[in-house]
Short mmCIF file of C-alpha atoms in Angstrom, two decimals:
data_model
loop_
_atom_site.label_atom_id
_atom_site.label_comp_id
_atom_site.label_asym_id
_atom_site.label_seq_id
_atom_site.Cartn_x
_atom_site.Cartn_y
_atom_site.Cartn_z
CA MET O 1 1.49 26.55 -18.15
CA ASP O 2 4.50 25.35 -16.38
CA GLY O 3 3.47 21.90 -17.10
CA PHE O 4 3.27 22.40 -20.82
CA SER O 5 6.70 23.95 -20.73
CA THR O 6 7.73 20.77 -18.88
CA ALA O 7 6.19 18.62 -21.16
CA TRP O 8 7.78 19.94 -23.99
CA ASN O 9 11.11 20.79 -22.80
CA ILE O 10 11.25 16.58 -22.19
CA LEU O 11 9.98 15.59 -25.44
CA THR O 12 12.60 17.51 -27.11
CA THR O 13 15.13 16.95 -24.88
CA THR O 14 15.25 13.54 -23.94
CA PRO O 15 14.08 10.01 -26.59
CA ALA O 16 10.42 9.90 -24.89
CA VAL O 17 9.16 11.14 -28.34
CA PHE O 18 11.07 7.76 -30.07
CA ALA O 19 9.71 5.95 -27.12
CA ALA O 20 6.11 7.17 -27.43
CA ILE O 21 6.08 6.43 -31.45
CA GLY O 22 7.79 2.57 -30.82
CA GLY O 23 5.62 2.03 -28.09
CA VAL O 24 2.46 2.49 -30.49
CA ALA O 25 4.15 0.45 -33.03
CA TRP O 26 4.99 -2.69 -30.66
CA GLY O 27 1.70 -1.98 -29.00
CA ILE O 28 -0.49 -2.42 -32.49
CA ILE O 29 1.63 -5.71 -33.15
CA GLY O 30 0.83 -7.24 -30.09
CA GLY O 31 -2.89 -6.31 -29.60
CA ALA O 32 -3.31 -7.70 -33.19
CA LEU O 33 -2.15 -11.00 -32.30
CA PRO O 34 -4.77 -12.78 -30.59
CA GLY O 35 -3.65 -13.79 -27.01
CA ILE O 36 -1.21 -11.36 -26.76
CA SER O 37 -3.41 -8.91 -24.68
CA PRO O 38 -2.29 -5.24 -23.91
CA SER O 39 -0.87 -6.26 -20.11
CA ILE O 40 0.96 -9.62 -21.82
CA ALA O 41 2.32 -6.64 -24.64
CA LEU O 42 3.33 -4.40 -21.36
CA ALA O 43 4.90 -7.33 -19.68
CA LEU O 44 7.43 -8.75 -22.50
CA LEU O 45 8.72 -4.95 -23.08
CA LEU O 46 9.02 -4.45 -19.17
CA PRO O 47 12.39 -6.29 -19.03
CA PHE O 48 13.68 -4.29 -21.73
CA THR O 49 13.33 -1.17 -20.07
CA TYR O 50 15.82 -1.46 -17.48
CA GLY O 51 18.73 0.62 -18.75
CA MET O 52 16.29 3.50 -19.91
CA ASP O 53 15.88 6.64 -18.02
CA PRO O 54 12.27 6.56 -15.68
CA ILE O 55 10.43 8.58 -18.27
CA THR O 56 11.50 6.88 -21.73
CA ALA O 57 10.74 3.61 -19.97
CA ILE O 58 7.10 4.63 -18.63
CA VAL O 59 6.19 6.49 -21.90
CA LEU O 60 7.36 3.28 -23.59
CA LEU O 61 4.97 1.20 -21.40
CA GLY O 62 2.33 3.69 -21.73
CA ALA O 63 2.01 3.97 -25.43
CA THR O 64 2.15 0.07 -25.90
CA TYR O 65 -1.06 0.26 -23.82
CA VAL O 66 -2.36 3.08 -25.81
CA GLY O 67 -1.70 1.21 -29.41
CA ALA O 68 -2.68 -2.10 -28.15
CA GLU O 69 -6.30 -1.02 -27.65
CA TYR O 70 -6.30 -0.32 -31.06
CA GLY O 71 -4.22 -3.28 -32.63
CA GLY O 72 -7.23 -5.61 -30.80
CA SER O 73 -9.68 -4.37 -33.28
CA ILE O 74 -7.71 -5.38 -36.72
CA PRO O 75 -8.32 -9.19 -36.48
CA ALA O 76 -11.94 -8.54 -34.63
CA ILE O 77 -12.91 -6.52 -37.54
CA LEU O 78 -10.86 -8.95 -40.04
CA ILE O 79 -10.97 -12.56 -39.00
CA ASN O 80 -13.74 -12.31 -36.61
CA THR O 81 -11.28 -13.01 -33.51
CA PRO O 82 -10.41 -9.96 -31.16
CA GLY O 83 -6.83 -9.59 -30.52
CA THR O 84 -7.70 -8.24 -26.82
CA ASN O 85 -10.47 -8.80 -24.38
CA ALA O 86 -11.96 -5.10 -24.84
CA ALA O 87 -12.33 -5.67 -28.53
CA ALA O 88 -14.77 -8.01 -28.41
CA ALA O 89 -17.82 -5.93 -28.67
CA THR O 90 -16.26 -4.44 -31.82
CA VAL O 91 -16.40 -8.08 -33.22
CA VAL O 92 -20.19 -7.86 -33.69
CA ASP O 93 -20.64 -4.71 -36.48
CA GLY O 94 -16.96 -4.73 -37.37
CA TYR O 95 -16.89 -8.22 -38.70
CA TYR O 96 -20.10 -7.84 -40.50
CA MET O 97 -18.96 -4.58 -42.16
CA HIS O 98 -16.20 -6.62 -43.57
CA ARG O 99 -18.35 -9.32 -44.66
CA GLU O 100 -20.22 -6.90 -46.51
CA GLY O 101 -16.91 -5.74 -48.40
CA ARG O 102 -16.52 -2.57 -45.95
CA GLY O 103 -13.76 -3.75 -43.69
CA GLY O 104 -11.62 -0.87 -44.65
CA GLU O 105 -14.06 1.46 -43.29
CA ALA O 106 -14.86 -0.21 -40.38
CA LEU O 107 -11.01 -0.05 -39.55
CA GLY O 108 -11.06 3.58 -40.31
CA ILE O 109 -13.72 4.41 -37.96
CA SER O 110 -12.25 2.28 -35.07
CA LEU O 111 -8.86 4.15 -35.72
CA GLN O 112 -10.21 7.53 -35.64
CA SER O 113 -12.75 6.82 -32.48
CA GLY O 114 -9.72 4.96 -30.46
CA VAL O 115 -7.76 8.37 -31.20
CA VAL O 116 -11.04 10.46 -30.16
CA GLY O 117 -11.31 8.56 -26.98
CA GLY O 118 -7.63 8.76 -26.19
CA MET O 119 -7.81 12.24 -26.46
CA ILE O 120 -10.67 12.94 -24.30
CA GLY O 121 -9.61 10.50 -21.89
CA LEU O 122 -6.34 12.18 -21.66
CA ILE O 123 -7.81 15.42 -21.10
CA PHE O 124 -9.31 14.06 -18.03
CA LEU O 125 -6.11 12.54 -16.83
CA ILE O 126 -4.20 15.80 -17.11
CA ALA O 127 -7.50 17.99 -15.27
CA PHE O 128 -8.30 15.59 -12.29
CA THR O 129 -4.84 13.69 -11.57
CA GLU O 130 -3.15 16.32 -9.80
CA PRO O 131 -6.35 17.60 -7.68
CA LEU O 132 -6.93 13.97 -6.55
CA SER O 133 -3.46 14.01 -5.51
CA ARG O 134 -3.43 17.09 -3.67
CA VAL O 135 -6.63 15.21 -1.45
CA ALA O 136 -4.34 12.13 -0.91
CA LEU O 137 -1.23 14.50 0.41
CA SER O 138 -3.75 14.47 3.63
CA PHE O 139 -3.34 10.48 4.31
CA ASN O 140 -1.39 9.68 7.02
CA PHE O 141 0.40 6.05 7.78
CA PRO O 142 -3.13 4.68 9.24
CA ALA O 143 -4.90 5.98 5.82
CA TYR O 144 -2.40 4.94 3.99
CA PHE O 145 -2.83 1.25 5.05
CA ALA O 146 -6.61 1.78 4.91
CA LEU O 147 -6.23 2.97 1.24
CA GLY O 148 -3.71 -0.15 0.57
CA ILE O 149 -6.89 -2.60 1.93
CA LEU O 150 -9.16 -0.38 0.24
CA GLY O 151 -7.64 -0.91 -3.13
CA LEU O 152 -7.29 -4.83 -2.56
CA SER O 153 -10.71 -5.29 -1.06
CA VAL O 154 -12.30 -3.33 -4.60
CA ILE O 155 -10.57 -5.37 -7.01
CA VAL O 156 -11.04 -8.68 -4.84
CA SER O 157 -14.71 -8.16 -4.83
CA LEU O 158 -14.68 -7.55 -8.61
CA SER O 159 -12.66 -11.28 -9.49
CA ASN O 160 -15.19 -12.43 -12.18
CA GLY O 161 -17.86 -13.26 -9.20
CA SER O 162 -15.76 -15.64 -7.01
CA LEU O 163 -14.69 -13.58 -3.81
CA VAL O 164 -12.79 -16.75 -2.54
CA LYS O 165 -10.62 -17.26 -5.70
CA GLY O 166 -10.17 -13.03 -5.66
CA LEU O 167 -9.03 -13.23 -1.59
CA MET O 168 -6.51 -16.33 -2.01
CA ALA O 169 -4.88 -14.89 -5.42
CA ALA O 170 -4.62 -11.73 -3.18
CA THR O 171 -3.24 -13.16 -0.06
CA PHE O 172 -0.74 -15.32 -2.49
CA GLY O 173 0.58 -11.92 -3.90
CA LEU O 174 0.89 -10.44 -0.06
CA MET O 175 2.92 -13.50 0.82
CA ILE O 176 5.36 -12.86 -2.53
CA ALA O 177 5.96 -9.38 -1.47
CA THR O 178 7.20 -10.36 2.00
CA ILE O 179 10.21 -12.36 0.10
CA GLY O 180 13.57 -11.21 0.92
CA THR O 181 14.77 -8.59 3.66
CA ASP O 182 12.30 -7.12 5.97
CA PRO O 183 12.26 -3.44 5.03
CA LEU O 184 12.02 -2.00 8.90
CA SER O 185 14.03 -4.17 10.71
CA GLY O 186 16.31 -6.08 8.20
CA VAL O 187 15.63 -9.40 8.98
CA SER O 188 15.75 -12.09 6.13
CA ARG O 189 12.49 -13.59 5.50
CA PHE O 190 11.34 -16.49 3.49
CA THR O 191 14.50 -16.73 1.83
CA PHE O 192 15.38 -20.15 2.41
CA GLY O 193 19.09 -19.66 2.09
CA GLU O 194 19.13 -18.62 -1.38
CA ALA O 195 21.39 -15.43 -1.67
CA GLU O 196 19.17 -14.75 -4.86
CA LEU O 197 16.36 -13.89 -2.95
CA LEU O 198 17.61 -11.32 -0.42
CA THR O 199 16.48 -8.40 -2.24
CA GLY O 200 12.72 -10.18 -2.74
CA ILE O 201 11.18 -11.24 -6.31
CA GLU O 202 11.42 -8.48 -8.87
CA TYR O 203 8.09 -7.46 -10.10
CA VAL O 204 8.71 -8.11 -13.56
CA ILE O 205 9.76 -11.55 -13.04
CA VAL O 206 6.39 -12.05 -11.56
CA MET O 207 4.65 -10.32 -13.88
CA VAL O 208 6.21 -11.59 -17.28
CA GLY O 209 5.79 -15.23 -15.76
CA VAL O 210 1.84 -15.10 -14.74
CA PHE O 211 1.20 -13.13 -17.75
CA ALA O 212 3.31 -13.83 -20.64
CA MET O 213 4.45 -17.64 -19.69
CA SER O 214 1.38 -18.62 -19.10
CA GLU O 215 -0.05 -17.68 -21.67
CA LEU O 216 2.51 -19.55 -24.19
CA MET O 217 1.78 -22.51 -22.09
CA MET O 218 -2.01 -22.10 -22.39
CA THR O 219 -1.87 -21.49 -26.50
CA ALA O 220 0.65 -24.53 -26.91
CA ASN O 221 -2.64 -26.89 -27.77
CA THR O 222 -4.88 -24.63 -29.17
CA PRO O 223 -5.80 -24.49 -32.64
CA ASP O 224 -4.21 -21.90 -35.03
CA TRP O 225 -6.46 -18.89 -35.60
CA GLY O 226 -7.96 -18.16 -39.14
CA LYS O 227 -6.62 -16.36 -42.18
CA THR O 228 -7.59 -12.99 -43.88
CA ASP O 229 -6.94 -11.48 -46.89
CA GLN O 230 -3.75 -9.16 -46.45
CA THR O 231 -4.09 -7.60 -50.05
CA GLN O 232 -7.65 -6.23 -50.40
CA THR O 233 -7.88 -4.22 -47.12
CA ARG O 234 -6.98 -0.61 -46.94
CA ILE O 235 -8.14 1.60 -43.89
CA LYS O 236 -10.53 4.13 -45.26
CA LEU O 237 -10.79 7.16 -42.36
CA PRO O 238 -14.18 8.82 -42.03
CA THR O 239 -15.18 11.79 -44.06
CA PHE O 240 -16.09 15.01 -42.09
CA ARG O 241 -19.53 13.95 -43.03
CA LYS O 242 -19.62 10.73 -41.56
CA TRP O 243 -17.62 11.72 -38.15
CA ARG O 244 -20.59 14.59 -37.90
CA LYS O 245 -22.90 11.04 -37.85
CA LEU O 246 -20.33 9.44 -35.20
CA TRP O 247 -19.55 11.78 -32.84
CA ARG O 248 -22.48 11.06 -30.21
CA ALA O 249 -21.44 7.27 -29.92
CA GLN O 250 -17.78 8.29 -29.76
CA GLY O 251 -18.77 10.97 -27.42
CA ILE O 252 -20.99 8.37 -25.14
CA GLY O 253 -17.83 5.62 -25.43
CA SER O 254 -15.68 8.39 -24.32
CA GLY O 255 -17.41 9.30 -21.18
CA VAL O 256 -18.20 5.72 -20.17
CA GLY O 257 -14.30 4.79 -20.77
CA ILE O 258 -13.85 7.74 -18.46
CA PHE O 259 -15.96 6.71 -15.78
CA GLU O 260 -14.95 3.11 -15.97
CA GLY O 261 -11.22 4.03 -16.08
CA VAL O 262 -11.18 5.47 -12.99
CA MET O 263 -13.07 2.40 -11.29
CA PRO O 264 -10.96 -0.30 -9.82
CA GLY O 265 -11.20 -3.76 -11.45
CA ALA O 266 -13.62 -2.38 -14.26
CA GLY O 267 -11.24 -2.15 -17.46
CA GLY O 268 -11.74 -1.55 -20.83
CA SER O 269 -14.34 -4.94 -21.68
CA ILE O 270 -16.80 -3.67 -19.52
CA ALA O 271 -16.45 -0.08 -20.89
CA ALA O 272 -16.93 -1.47 -24.41
CA PHE O 273 -19.86 -3.40 -23.71
CA MET O 274 -21.55 -0.62 -21.49
CA SER O 275 -20.83 1.88 -24.33
CA TYR O 276 -22.24 -0.35 -26.78
CA ASN O 277 -25.41 -0.82 -25.13
CA GLU O 278 -25.67 3.13 -24.24
CA ALA O 279 -24.69 3.73 -28.08
CA LYS O 280 -27.68 1.60 -28.88
CA ARG O 281 -30.08 3.30 -26.48
CA TRP O 282 -29.09 6.34 -27.82
CA SER O 283 -28.89 6.14 -31.88
CA SER O 284 -31.38 7.07 -34.00
CA GLU O 285 -30.64 3.83 -35.95
CA PRO O 286 -30.76 1.29 -33.35
CA GLU O 287 -32.07 -1.83 -35.68
CA LYS O 288 -28.41 -1.59 -37.44
CA PHE O 289 -26.81 -2.61 -34.41
CA GLY O 290 -25.43 -6.12 -34.73
CA LYS O 291 -26.21 -5.39 -38.35
CA GLY O 292 -22.59 -3.75 -39.35
CA SER O 293 -23.87 -0.37 -37.50
CA GLU O 294 -20.69 2.12 -37.81
CA GLU O 295 -21.63 3.38 -34.21
CA GLY O 296 -21.32 0.12 -32.66
CA ILE O 297 -17.70 0.35 -33.84
CA ALA O 298 -17.12 3.79 -32.95
CA ALA O 299 -18.39 3.99 -29.07
CA PRO O 300 -16.45 0.32 -27.84
CA GLU O 301 -13.19 1.90 -29.55
CA ALA O 302 -13.88 5.32 -28.07
CA ALA O 303 -14.36 3.50 -24.64
CA ASN O 304 -11.41 1.27 -24.61
CA ASN O 305 -9.24 3.93 -25.89
CA ALA O 306 -10.22 6.26 -23.14
CA VAL O 307 -9.89 3.85 -20.27
CA ALA O 308 -6.45 3.50 -21.50
CA CYS O 309 -5.33 6.89 -20.03
CA THR O 310 -8.21 7.25 -17.42
CA ALA O 311 -6.71 4.25 -15.69
CA LEU O 312 -3.73 6.06 -15.09
CA VAL O 313 -5.90 8.38 -12.81
CA PRO O 314 -5.72 6.20 -9.44
CA VAL O 315 -2.16 4.93 -10.02
CA LEU O 316 -1.01 8.47 -10.27
CA SER O 317 -3.46 9.84 -7.39
CA PHE O 318 -3.21 7.12 -5.10
CA GLY O 319 -0.70 4.44 -6.09
CA ILE O 320 -3.23 1.80 -6.42
CA PRO O 321 -3.97 0.37 -10.21
CA GLY O 322 -7.39 -0.56 -11.63
CA SER O 323 -6.55 -3.06 -14.37
CA ASN O 324 -4.20 -5.51 -15.33
CA SER O 325 -2.02 -3.21 -17.81
CA ALA O 326 -2.11 -0.18 -15.06
CA ALA O 327 -0.71 -2.61 -12.53
CA ILE O 328 2.28 -3.54 -14.71
CA LEU O 329 2.85 0.45 -15.65
CA MET O 330 2.96 0.73 -11.79
CA GLY O 331 5.22 -2.11 -10.93
CA GLY O 332 7.27 -0.38 -14.36
CA MET O 333 7.55 3.04 -12.18
CA LEU O 334 8.68 0.96 -9.01
CA ILE O 335 11.12 -1.00 -10.48
CA HIS O 336 12.47 2.56 -11.93
CA GLY O 337 12.54 3.95 -8.19
CA LEU O 338 9.19 5.91 -8.58
CA GLN O 339 6.69 6.03 -5.99
CA PRO O 340 3.25 5.99 -7.55
CA GLY O 341 0.97 8.15 -5.19
CA PRO O 342 0.24 11.76 -4.07
CA MET O 343 3.51 12.78 -3.31
CA LEU O 344 4.87 12.11 -7.13
CA PHE O 345 3.77 15.31 -8.24
CA GLN O 346 5.86 17.05 -5.20
CA LYS O 347 8.91 14.84 -6.04
CA GLU O 348 8.64 14.14 -9.81
CA PRO O 349 6.86 16.74 -11.71
CA GLU O 350 9.41 16.34 -14.77
CA PHE O 351 8.00 12.63 -14.87
CA VAL O 352 4.35 13.60 -14.45
CA TYR O 353 4.18 15.80 -17.29
CA GLY O 354 6.89 14.12 -19.36
CA LEU O 355 4.45 11.39 -19.14
CA PHE O 356 1.65 13.55 -19.99
CA GLY O 357 3.43 14.73 -23.28
CA GLY O 358 4.42 11.42 -23.97
CA LEU O 359 0.66 9.78 -24.05
CA ALA O 360 -0.63 13.05 -26.59
CA VAL O 361 2.46 11.99 -28.63
CA ALA O 362 1.14 8.52 -28.49
CA ASN O 363 -2.47 9.35 -29.00
CA ILE O 364 -2.01 11.72 -31.91
CA SER O 365 1.06 9.46 -33.68
CA GLN O 366 -1.34 6.30 -33.47
CA LEU O 367 -3.84 8.03 -36.14
CA PHE O 368 -0.65 7.59 -38.64
CA LEU O 369 0.55 4.62 -37.26
CA GLY O 370 -2.30 2.67 -37.42
CA ILE O 371 -1.96 3.15 -41.27
CA LEU O 372 1.06 2.14 -41.26
CA MET O 373 1.55 -0.94 -39.42
CA MET O 374 -1.64 -2.51 -40.80
CA THR O 375 0.35 -4.82 -43.20
CA PRO O 376 3.06 -5.95 -40.60
CA ALA O 377 0.59 -6.33 -38.18
CA LEU O 378 -1.56 -8.63 -40.82
CA TRP O 379 1.46 -10.14 -41.85
CA LEU O 380 2.18 -11.46 -38.18
CA VAL O 381 -1.16 -12.25 -37.86
CA ASN O 382 -0.73 -14.67 -40.71
CA ARG O 383 2.57 -16.34 -39.50
CA PRO O 384 2.01 -19.82 -37.95
CA LYS O 385 1.46 -19.89 -34.26
CA PRO O 386 4.37 -22.44 -33.50
CA PHE O 387 6.80 -19.66 -35.14
CA LEU O 388 5.43 -16.70 -32.81
CA MET O 389 4.94 -18.49 -29.39
CA ALA O 390 8.60 -19.92 -30.31
CA ALA O 391 9.76 -15.78 -31.27
CA ILE O 392 7.74 -14.60 -27.85
CA PHE O 393 9.39 -17.35 -25.65
CA GLY O 394 12.58 -16.39 -27.04
CA LEU O 395 11.78 -12.63 -25.80
CA VAL O 396 10.74 -13.51 -22.72
CA PHE O 397 14.03 -15.35 -21.62
CA SER O 398 16.30 -12.70 -23.45
CA GLY O 399 14.81 -10.10 -21.48
CA ILE O 400 14.54 -11.33 -17.98
CA TYR O 401 18.28 -12.62 -18.62
CA SER O 402 19.38 -9.46 -19.53
CA ILE O 403 18.00 -7.50 -16.17
CA HIS O 404 20.85 -9.61 -14.40
CA ASN O 405 22.50 -11.92 -16.52
CA SER O 406 21.22 -14.59 -14.08
CA THR O 407 19.93 -17.97 -14.85
CA TYR O 408 18.38 -18.17 -11.48
CA ASP O 409 15.80 -15.45 -12.88
CA LEU O 410 14.86 -17.74 -15.66
CA TYR O 411 14.11 -20.74 -13.29
CA LEU O 412 11.88 -18.17 -11.27
CA VAL O 413 10.08 -16.96 -14.29
CA LEU O 414 9.05 -20.83 -15.22
CA LEU O 415 7.95 -21.23 -11.67
CA PHE O 416 5.86 -18.15 -12.14
CA GLY O 417 4.53 -19.10 -15.46
CA LEU O 418 3.75 -22.42 -14.09
CA MET O 419 1.74 -21.13 -10.93
CA GLY O 420 0.13 -18.48 -14.04
CA TYR O 421 -1.20 -21.79 -15.72
CA LEU O 422 -2.40 -23.29 -12.98
CA MET O 423 -4.45 -20.42 -12.08
CA ARG O 424 -5.36 -19.88 -15.50
CA VAL O 425 -7.00 -23.67 -15.51
CA PHE O 426 -8.61 -23.31 -12.23
CA ALA O 427 -10.03 -19.91 -13.18
CA PHE O 428 -8.14 -17.51 -10.35
CA PRO O 429 -7.68 -13.96 -10.89
CA PHE O 430 -4.89 -12.40 -11.91
CA LEU O 431 -5.12 -8.98 -11.01
CA PRO O 432 -5.52 -9.54 -6.90
CA LEU O 433 -2.43 -11.42 -6.98
CA VAL O 434 -0.61 -8.66 -8.92
CA LEU O 435 -1.97 -5.74 -6.65
CA GLY O 436 -0.73 -7.92 -3.57
CA LEU O 437 2.31 -8.01 -4.99
CA VAL O 438 2.46 -3.93 -5.76
CA LEU O 439 0.52 -3.06 -2.72
CA GLY O 440 2.17 -5.37 -0.19
CA TYR O 441 4.80 -2.93 1.01
CA LEU O 442 2.09 -0.10 1.20
CA VAL O 443 0.14 -2.38 3.31
CA GLU O 444 2.48 -3.84 5.82
CA ALA O 445 4.84 -1.14 6.34
CA ASN O 446 2.18 1.79 6.96
CA TYR O 447 0.41 -0.92 9.15
CA ARG O 448 3.87 -1.31 10.76
CA ARG O 449 4.67 2.17 11.19
CA SER O 450 1.04 3.12 12.90
CA LEU O 451 1.19 0.21 15.52
CA GLU O 452 4.93 1.81 16.25
CA LEU O 453 3.36 5.33 16.81
CA THR O 454 1.09 3.67 19.61
CA SER O 455 2.84 0.98 21.06
CA GLY O 456 0.90 -1.72 19.30
CA ASP O 457 -2.72 -0.04 19.86
CA HIS O 458 -4.65 -0.93 17.20
CA ARG O 459 -7.09 1.75 18.08
CA ILE O 460 -5.01 4.23 15.82
CA PHE O 461 -6.88 2.94 12.85
CA TRP O 462 -10.58 3.82 13.98
CA GLU O 463 -9.52 6.88 15.74
CA THR O 464 -8.47 8.22 12.24
CA PRO O 465 -11.39 9.40 10.45
CA ILE O 466 -10.14 9.30 6.95
CA ALA O 467 -8.78 5.12 7.97
CA LEU O 468 -12.20 4.44 9.47
CA GLY O 469 -13.95 5.34 6.32
CA LEU O 470 -11.87 3.76 3.93
CA LEU O 471 -11.75 0.59 5.68
CA ILE O 472 -15.71 0.68 6.41
CA THR O 473 -15.90 1.17 2.69
CA ALA O 474 -13.54 -2.11 2.10
CA ALA O 475 -15.90 -4.05 4.56
CA LEU O 476 -18.90 -2.88 2.17
CA PHE O 477 -16.97 -4.03 -0.85
CA VAL O 478 -15.94 -7.33 0.51
CA THR O 479 -19.63 -7.99 2.64
CA GLY O 480 -21.23 -6.97 -0.65
CA SER O 481 -19.37 -9.32 -3.27
CA ALA O 482 -19.99 -12.01 -0.66
CA LEU O 483 -23.60 -11.31 -0.54
CA ARG O 484 -23.59 -11.29 -4.17
CA ASP O 485 -21.99 -14.94 -4.59
CA ILE O 486 -24.64 -16.34 -2.04
CA LEU O 487 -27.15 -15.01 -3.95
CA ALA O 488 -26.08 -16.35 -7.34
CA ALA O 489 -25.05 -19.74 -5.97
CA ARG O 490 -28.93 -20.07 -4.15
CA LYS O 491 -30.22 -19.19 -7.65
CA ALA O 492 -28.05 -21.69 -9.65
CA ALA O 493 -29.04 -24.45 -6.87
CA LYS O 494 -33.03 -23.79 -7.42
CA ARG O 495 -32.40 -23.97 -11.13
CA VAL O 496 -30.95 -27.59 -10.70
CA ALA O 497 -33.47 -28.33 -8.30
CA GLU O 498 -36.12 -27.26 -10.49
CA GLY O 499 -34.97 -29.05 -13.36
CA PRO O 500 -34.69 -28.09 -17.30
CA ALA O 501 -37.86 -25.81 -17.96
CA PRO O 502 -40.62 -27.61 -20.46
CA GLU O 503 -40.66 -27.31 -24.08
#
């Protein structure tokens, strides 16, 4: 009850309510634009949160994440192009329904299922985050170091099947985290005489560079996306009778989304496709899947919206993000002086309960904003892409420059944009890089503090039971991933040696 009172007090005395509504509106527009994923929508917004108080800023970012998951389904249903990766599963039946003249129904099912999944995910977030954080309170320096290594290993092992590239990206993120003044000794490291680098490189510059700038570079030469008829599509929310028909698919999607959200590296895309398959398996009409099934829209949309809430469970409990968007949210917390993890509930309870309240407002307001934002979102999707890309480019530069009024930051964001572009070209994953950056301090500081306690004796890491268990788990993740890659390479080599199958 204290938590509810705290959340209510914050929502009624701060701009957090307006931040939640504004974040959902921006998220719907960002998600509806193909190429602007939830993580990019968050990264674009991040520089503009500097002048806000922490609760308002993080509620704004969290609400953007919520809105973007629904926004991605708009082009998926209307122009057969998912606005986000997580909306790819919605294309199958959503676009089929639109071709049958039922696009409004498909959009209504997507919107309502997203609200249901988001609210169920939020209830799970509120119920389980604090108990998990109490478990994490028993951690000491070696355990925190091992926890950081485990977070890196899980993400690296799930890096699109390429362990080596994931390890390289994580290592590079850790290297970026060491730039600046040593947090323990005060010695300057890797600054090359540049005074601007003494305080290190801001998370926001790296994130905006690798996510947003690299996307602009990648889309510069790609063809324009398709057009849709803006005047004939109106959202039609499901009736209560139809909702009763969809509850099982929404329940399956929400359950899968909760599970995938708390699993680092899984994300909304995997949750959407898993829930689609499970909904088909348990449906009384599986033959309709792929041919305009309403359950085929309800399940993935409930799943990816549930993920948007439950992805915050590992962030708030252990300080480890499980997805690109959660990593940017965590970066936003660090920028505002908040240290995600078990002590957050002890030191900043107002922030945590304010965030919960803001997410509740975001999920509820999504039902109304989803209808109101439909027309402007479709108008934007139909603008010539060069104009949109130029506007986003201006948004990036103005946001980055406004942080310190420094042109040096603009050069840095271009540099990291180029790095992100090369990572996309050579298929390097972003998440290990971002995790290496945001977990770098956790890993380094707790490693060195542990050794200071024992005068350099590394046995402290296997004489601490929690640390030993976490390190063994991390080793199993990496070893299992390496074996998986080796087996996949052998299978591919065997197929090449056997040649094409006879017709």
